[in-house]
CSV table of C-alpha atoms in Angstrom, one decimal:
chain,number,residue,atom,x,y,z
A,7,UNK,CA,0.0,0.0,0.0
A,8,UNK,CA,1.0,3.6,-0.7
A,9,UNK,CA,-0.6,6.5,1.2
A,10,UNK,CA,-0.3,10.0,-0.2
A,11,UNK,CA,-0.8,12.4,2.7
A,12,UNK,CA,0.3,15.4,4.6
A,13,UNK,CA,1.3,15.3,8.2
A,14,UNK,CA,-1.1,18.1,9.3
A,15,UNK,CA,-4.0,17.0,7.2
A,16,UNK,CA,-6.7,15.7,9.6
A,17,UNK,CA,-8.2,13.6,6.8
A,18,UNK,CA,-4.8,11.9,6.3
A,19,UNK,CA,-4.4,11.5,10.0
A,20,UNK,CA,-7.7,9.5,10.1
A,21,UNK,CA,-6.4,7.0,7.6
A,22,UNK,CA,-3.0,6.7,9.3
A,23,UNK,CA,-4.8,5.8,12.5
A,24,UNK,CA,-6.9,3.2,10.8
A,25,UNK,CA,-3.8,1.7,9.1
A,26,UNK,CA,-2.0,1.5,12.5
A,27,UNK,CA,-5.0,0.0,14.2
A,28,UNK,CA,-5.1,-2.7,11.5
A,29,UNK,CA,-1.3,-3.3,11.7
A,30,UNK,CA,-1.0,-2.6,8.0
A,31,UNK,CA,2.3,-1.6,6.5
A,32,UNK,CA,2.4,1.2,3.9
A,33,UNK,CA,4.7,3.5,2.0
A,34,UNK,CA,4.4,7.1,3.2
A,35,UNK,CA,4.3,9.6,0.4
A,36,UNK,CA,4.3,13.3,1.4
A,37,UNK,CA,2.2,15.8,-0.4
A,38,UNK,CA,3.0,19.2,1.1
A,39,UNK,CA,-0.3,21.2,1.0
A,40,UNK,CA,1.2,24.5,2.1
A,41,UNK,CA,3.7,24.3,-0.8
A,42,UNK,CA,0.8,23.4,-3.2
A,43,UNK,CA,2.3,20.0,-4.2
A,44,UNK,CA,-1.3,18.7,-4.5
A,45,UNK,CA,-1.7,20.8,-7.6
A,46,UNK,CA,1.5,19.7,-9.4
A,47,UNK,CA,2.7,16.4,-11.0
A,48,UNK,CA,3.1,13.7,-10.0
A,49,UNK,CA,0.3,13.9,-7.4
A,50,UNK,CA,-2.1,15.9,-9.7
A,51,UNK,CA,-2.0,12.9,-12.0
A,52,UNK,CA,-2.9,10.5,-9.2
A,53,UNK,CA,-5.8,12.5,-7.6
A,54,UNK,CA,-8.6,14.0,-9.7
A,55,UNK,CA,-9.7,16.0,-6.7
A,56,UNK,CA,-6.2,17.2,-5.9
A,57,UNK,CA,-6.8,16.3,-2.3
A,58,UNK,CA,-5.2,14.1,0.3
A,59,UNK,CA,-5.4,11.4,1.4
A,60,UNK,CA,-5.1,9.0,-1.5
A,61,UNK,CA,-4.5,5.2,-1.0
A,62,UNK,CA,-3.0,3.1,-3.7
A,63,UNK,CA,-3.0,-0.7,-3.5
A,64,UNK,CA,-1.9,-2.4,-6.7
A,65,UNK,CA,-4.0,-1.0,-9.6
A,66,UNK,CA,-6.6,0.5,-7.1
A,67,UNK,CA,-6.6,4.2,-6.3
A,68,UNK,CA,-9.0,5.4,-3.6
A,69,UNK,CA,-9.7,8.9,-2.3
A,70,UNK,CA,-11.7,10.4,0.6
A,71,UNK,CA,-10.7,9.3,4.0
A,72,UNK,CA,-14.0,7.9,5.1
A,73,UNK,CA,-14.3,5.7,2.0
A,74,UNK,CA,-10.7,4.6,2.4
A,75,UNK,CA,-11.2,3.6,6.1
A,76,UNK,CA,-14.3,1.6,5.3
A,77,UNK,CA,-12.4,-0.1,2.4
A,78,UNK,CA,-9.7,-1.1,4.9
A,79,UNK,CA,-12.3,-2.3,7.3
A,80,UNK,CA,-13.9,-4.5,4.7
A,81,UNK,CA,-10.7,-5.9,3.3
A,82,UNK,CA,-8.9,-6.3,6.6
A,83,UNK,CA,-11.7,-6.9,9.1
A,84,UNK,CA,-9.6,-7.3,12.3
A,85,UNK,CA,-9.9,-5.4,14.4
A,86,UNK,CA,-13.2,-4.1,13.2
A,87,UNK,CA,-13.7,-0.3,13.0
A,88,UNK,CA,-17.5,-0.6,12.7
A,89,UNK,CA,-19.8,-2.5,15.1
A,90,UNK,CA,-21.4,-5.7,14.1
A,91,UNK,CA,-25.0,-4.5,14.5
A,92,UNK,CA,-26.7,-2.1,12.1
A,93,UNK,CA,-27.7,0.3,14.8
A,94,UNK,CA,-24.1,0.5,16.1
A,95,UNK,CA,-22.7,1.0,12.7
A,96,UNK,CA,-25.2,3.8,12.0
A,97,UNK,CA,-24.3,5.5,15.3
A,98,UNK,CA,-20.5,5.3,14.7
A,99,UNK,CA,-20.9,6.6,11.1
A,100,UNK,CA,-23.1,9.5,12.4
A,101,UNK,CA,-20.5,10.5,15.0
A,102,UNK,CA,-17.8,10.4,12.4
A,103,UNK,CA,-19.8,12.4,9.9
A,104,UNK,CA,-20.7,15.0,12.6
A,105,UNK,CA,-17.0,15.9,12.4
A,106,UNK,CA,-16.0,15.0,8.9
A,107,UNK,CA,-19.0,16.6,7.3
A,108,UNK,CA,-20.1,19.3,9.7
A,109,UNK,CA,-16.9,20.6,11.2
A,110,UNK,CA,-13.9,19.8,9.0
A,111,UNK,CA,-15.1,21.2,5.6
A,112,UNK,CA,-15.5,24.7,7.1
A,113,UNK,CA,-12.0,24.7,8.4
A,114,UNK,CA,-9.7,23.0,5.9
A,115,UNK,CA,-6.8,24.8,4.3
A,116,UNK,CA,-8.7,25.6,1.0
A,117,UNK,CA,-11.5,27.4,3.0
A,118,UNK,CA,-9.1,29.3,5.2
A,119,UNK,CA,-7.0,30.4,2.3
A,120,UNK,CA,-10.1,31.6,0.4
A,121,UNK,CA,-11.3,33.6,3.5
A,122,UNK,CA,-8.0,35.4,3.6
A,123,UNK,CA,-6.9,35.7,0.0
A,124,UNK,CA,-10.2,36.2,-1.8
A,125,UNK,CA,-12.4,37.7,0.8
A,126,UNK,CA,-9.8,39.8,2.6
A,127,UNK,CA,-10.6,38.4,6.0
A,128,UNK,CA,-8.0,39.3,8.7
A,129,UNK,CA,-5.9,36.7,10.4
A,130,UNK,CA,-7.8,37.4,13.6
A,131,UNK,CA,-11.2,37.0,12.0
A,132,UNK,CA,-10.1,33.8,10.2
A,133,UNK,CA,-9.1,32.3,13.5
A,134,UNK,CA,-12.4,33.4,15.1
A,135,UNK,CA,-14.2,31.6,12.2
A,136,UNK,CA,-12.2,28.5,12.8
A,137,UNK,CA,-12.8,28.4,16.5
A,138,UNK,CA,-16.5,29.1,16.2
A,139,UNK,CA,-17.2,26.1,14.0
A,140,UNK,CA,-14.9,23.8,15.8
A,141,UNK,CA,-16.2,24.7,19.3
A,142,UNK,CA,-19.9,24.6,18.3
A,143,UNK,CA,-19.4,21.4,16.3
A,144,UNK,CA,-17.7,19.6,19.1
A,145,UNK,CA,-20.4,20.7,21.4
A,146,UNK,CA,-22.9,18.8,19.2
A,147,UNK,CA,-20.6,15.7,19.3
A,148,UNK,CA,-20.4,16.0,23.1
A,149,UNK,CA,-24.2,16.0,23.4
A,150,UNK,CA,-24.4,12.9,21.2
A,151,UNK,CA,-21.8,11.1,23.3
A,152,UNK,CA,-23.3,11.9,26.7
A,153,UNK,CA,-26.8,11.1,25.5
A,154,UNK,CA,-26.0,7.5,24.6
A,155,UNK,CA,-25.4,4.4,26.8
A,156,UNK,CA,-23.2,3.1,24.0
A,157,UNK,CA,-20.4,5.6,24.8
A,158,UNK,CA,-17.6,3.9,26.7
A,159,UNK,CA,-13.9,4.6,26.9
A,160,UNK,CA,-14.1,5.3,23.2
A,161,UNK,CA,-16.9,6.9,21.2
A,162,UNK,CA,-18.7,3.5,20.9
A,163,UNK,CA,-17.8,1.0,23.6
A,164,UNK,CA,-14.3,0.4,24.7
A,165,UNK,CA,-12.6,-0.3,21.4
A,166,UNK,CA,-11.6,2.3,18.8
A,167,UNK,CA,-13.9,2.7,15.8
A,168,UNK,CA,-14.2,4.9,12.8
A,169,UNK,CA,-15.6,7.6,15.1
A,170,UNK,CA,-12.4,7.7,17.1
A,171,UNK,CA,-10.3,7.8,14.0
A,172,UNK,CA,-12.1,11.0,13.0
A,173,UNK,CA,-12.4,12.5,16.5
A,174,UNK,CA,-8.7,12.5,17.5
A,175,UNK,CA,-7.4,14.5,14.4
A,176,UNK,CA,-10.0,17.1,15.0
A,177,UNK,CA,-8.9,17.6,18.5
A,178,UNK,CA,-5.3,17.9,17.4
A,179,UNK,CA,-6.4,20.7,15.1
A,180,UNK,CA,-8.5,22.3,17.7
A,181,UNK,CA,-5.6,22.4,20.1
A,182,UNK,CA,-3.3,23.9,17.4
A,183,UNK,CA,-5.8,26.8,16.9
A,184,UNK,CA,-6.3,27.3,20.7
A,185,UNK,CA,-10.0,26.3,20.6
A,186,UNK,CA,-11.9,26.2,23.8
A,187,UNK,CA,-12.3,22.5,24.8
A,188,UNK,CA,-13.4,22.7,28.5
A,189,UNK,CA,-17.0,22.5,27.4
A,190,UNK,CA,-16.6,19.0,25.9
A,191,UNK,CA,-15.3,16.9,28.8
A,192,UNK,CA,-16.5,13.6,27.3
A,193,UNK,CA,-14.9,14.3,24.0
A,194,UNK,CA,-11.6,15.1,25.8
A,195,UNK,CA,-11.8,12.0,28.0
A,196,UNK,CA,-12.1,9.9,24.9
A,197,UNK,CA,-9.3,11.8,23.2
A,198,UNK,CA,-7.0,11.3,26.1
A,199,UNK,CA,-7.8,7.6,26.3
A,200,UNK,CA,-7.1,7.1,22.6
A,201,UNK,CA,-3.8,8.9,22.9
A,202,UNK,CA,-2.6,6.3,25.3
A,203,UNK,CA,-3.1,3.6,22.6
A,204,UNK,CA,0.0,2.8,20.4
A,205,UNK,CA,-1.8,3.1,17.1
A,206,UNK,CA,-2.9,6.7,17.8
A,207,UNK,CA,0.5,7.7,19.1
A,208,UNK,CA,2.3,6.2,16.0
A,209,UNK,CA,0.0,8.0,13.6
A,210,UNK,CA,0.2,11.5,15.1
A,211,UNK,CA,1.6,14.3,13.0
A,212,UNK,CA,4.9,14.8,14.9
A,213,UNK,CA,5.8,11.2,14.0
A,214,UNK,CA,5.4,11.7,10.3
A,215,UNK,CA,8.5,11.9,8.0
A,216,UNK,CA,7.4,15.3,6.6
A,217,UNK,CA,6.7,16.9,10.0
A,218,UNK,CA,10.0,18.9,9.9
A,219,UNK,CA,9.8,19.7,6.2
């Protein structure tokens, strides 16, 4: 397997966590987003979307982190990242999508650049935008977690799932932008538990080859 990714990309981080949880070896290919390497060959020829992550396995090329993780879960089912029961799978997907679809798209690099370069938003206003959507979005996740008996040490039970793969990178970004997190104690409890697990530690940005680039 070959994973095209960027150390600070939360979507890439999700896939790295899944690969580590599955114990799968892969070649790390850095695509430096700040340097716009996603727009230039050879990566632009690999990804129609010009986005990371992209997973290649043989002749197969996959994009979008959620689809990649579910592919990994179906092709390498142990340990499972989705519950066995339909209701559990739906809950885990909903928690993951609350972050991947409701928080992350408003705060990725393309959006932040557009706010500053095209709309003339100040650095202070850009950061306020970021914090608002992260803080309110995580508050919604918090309500979902505390309102369910299925919540355990992890988002669903005591073993990491797709939801945890998505939650942890979002907290890394929230901390980097000094977001308020004291209003989401359950979220932070789960984050702190996950960061004691080897797979999450190994996948974190500071351990990536391009972290010092």
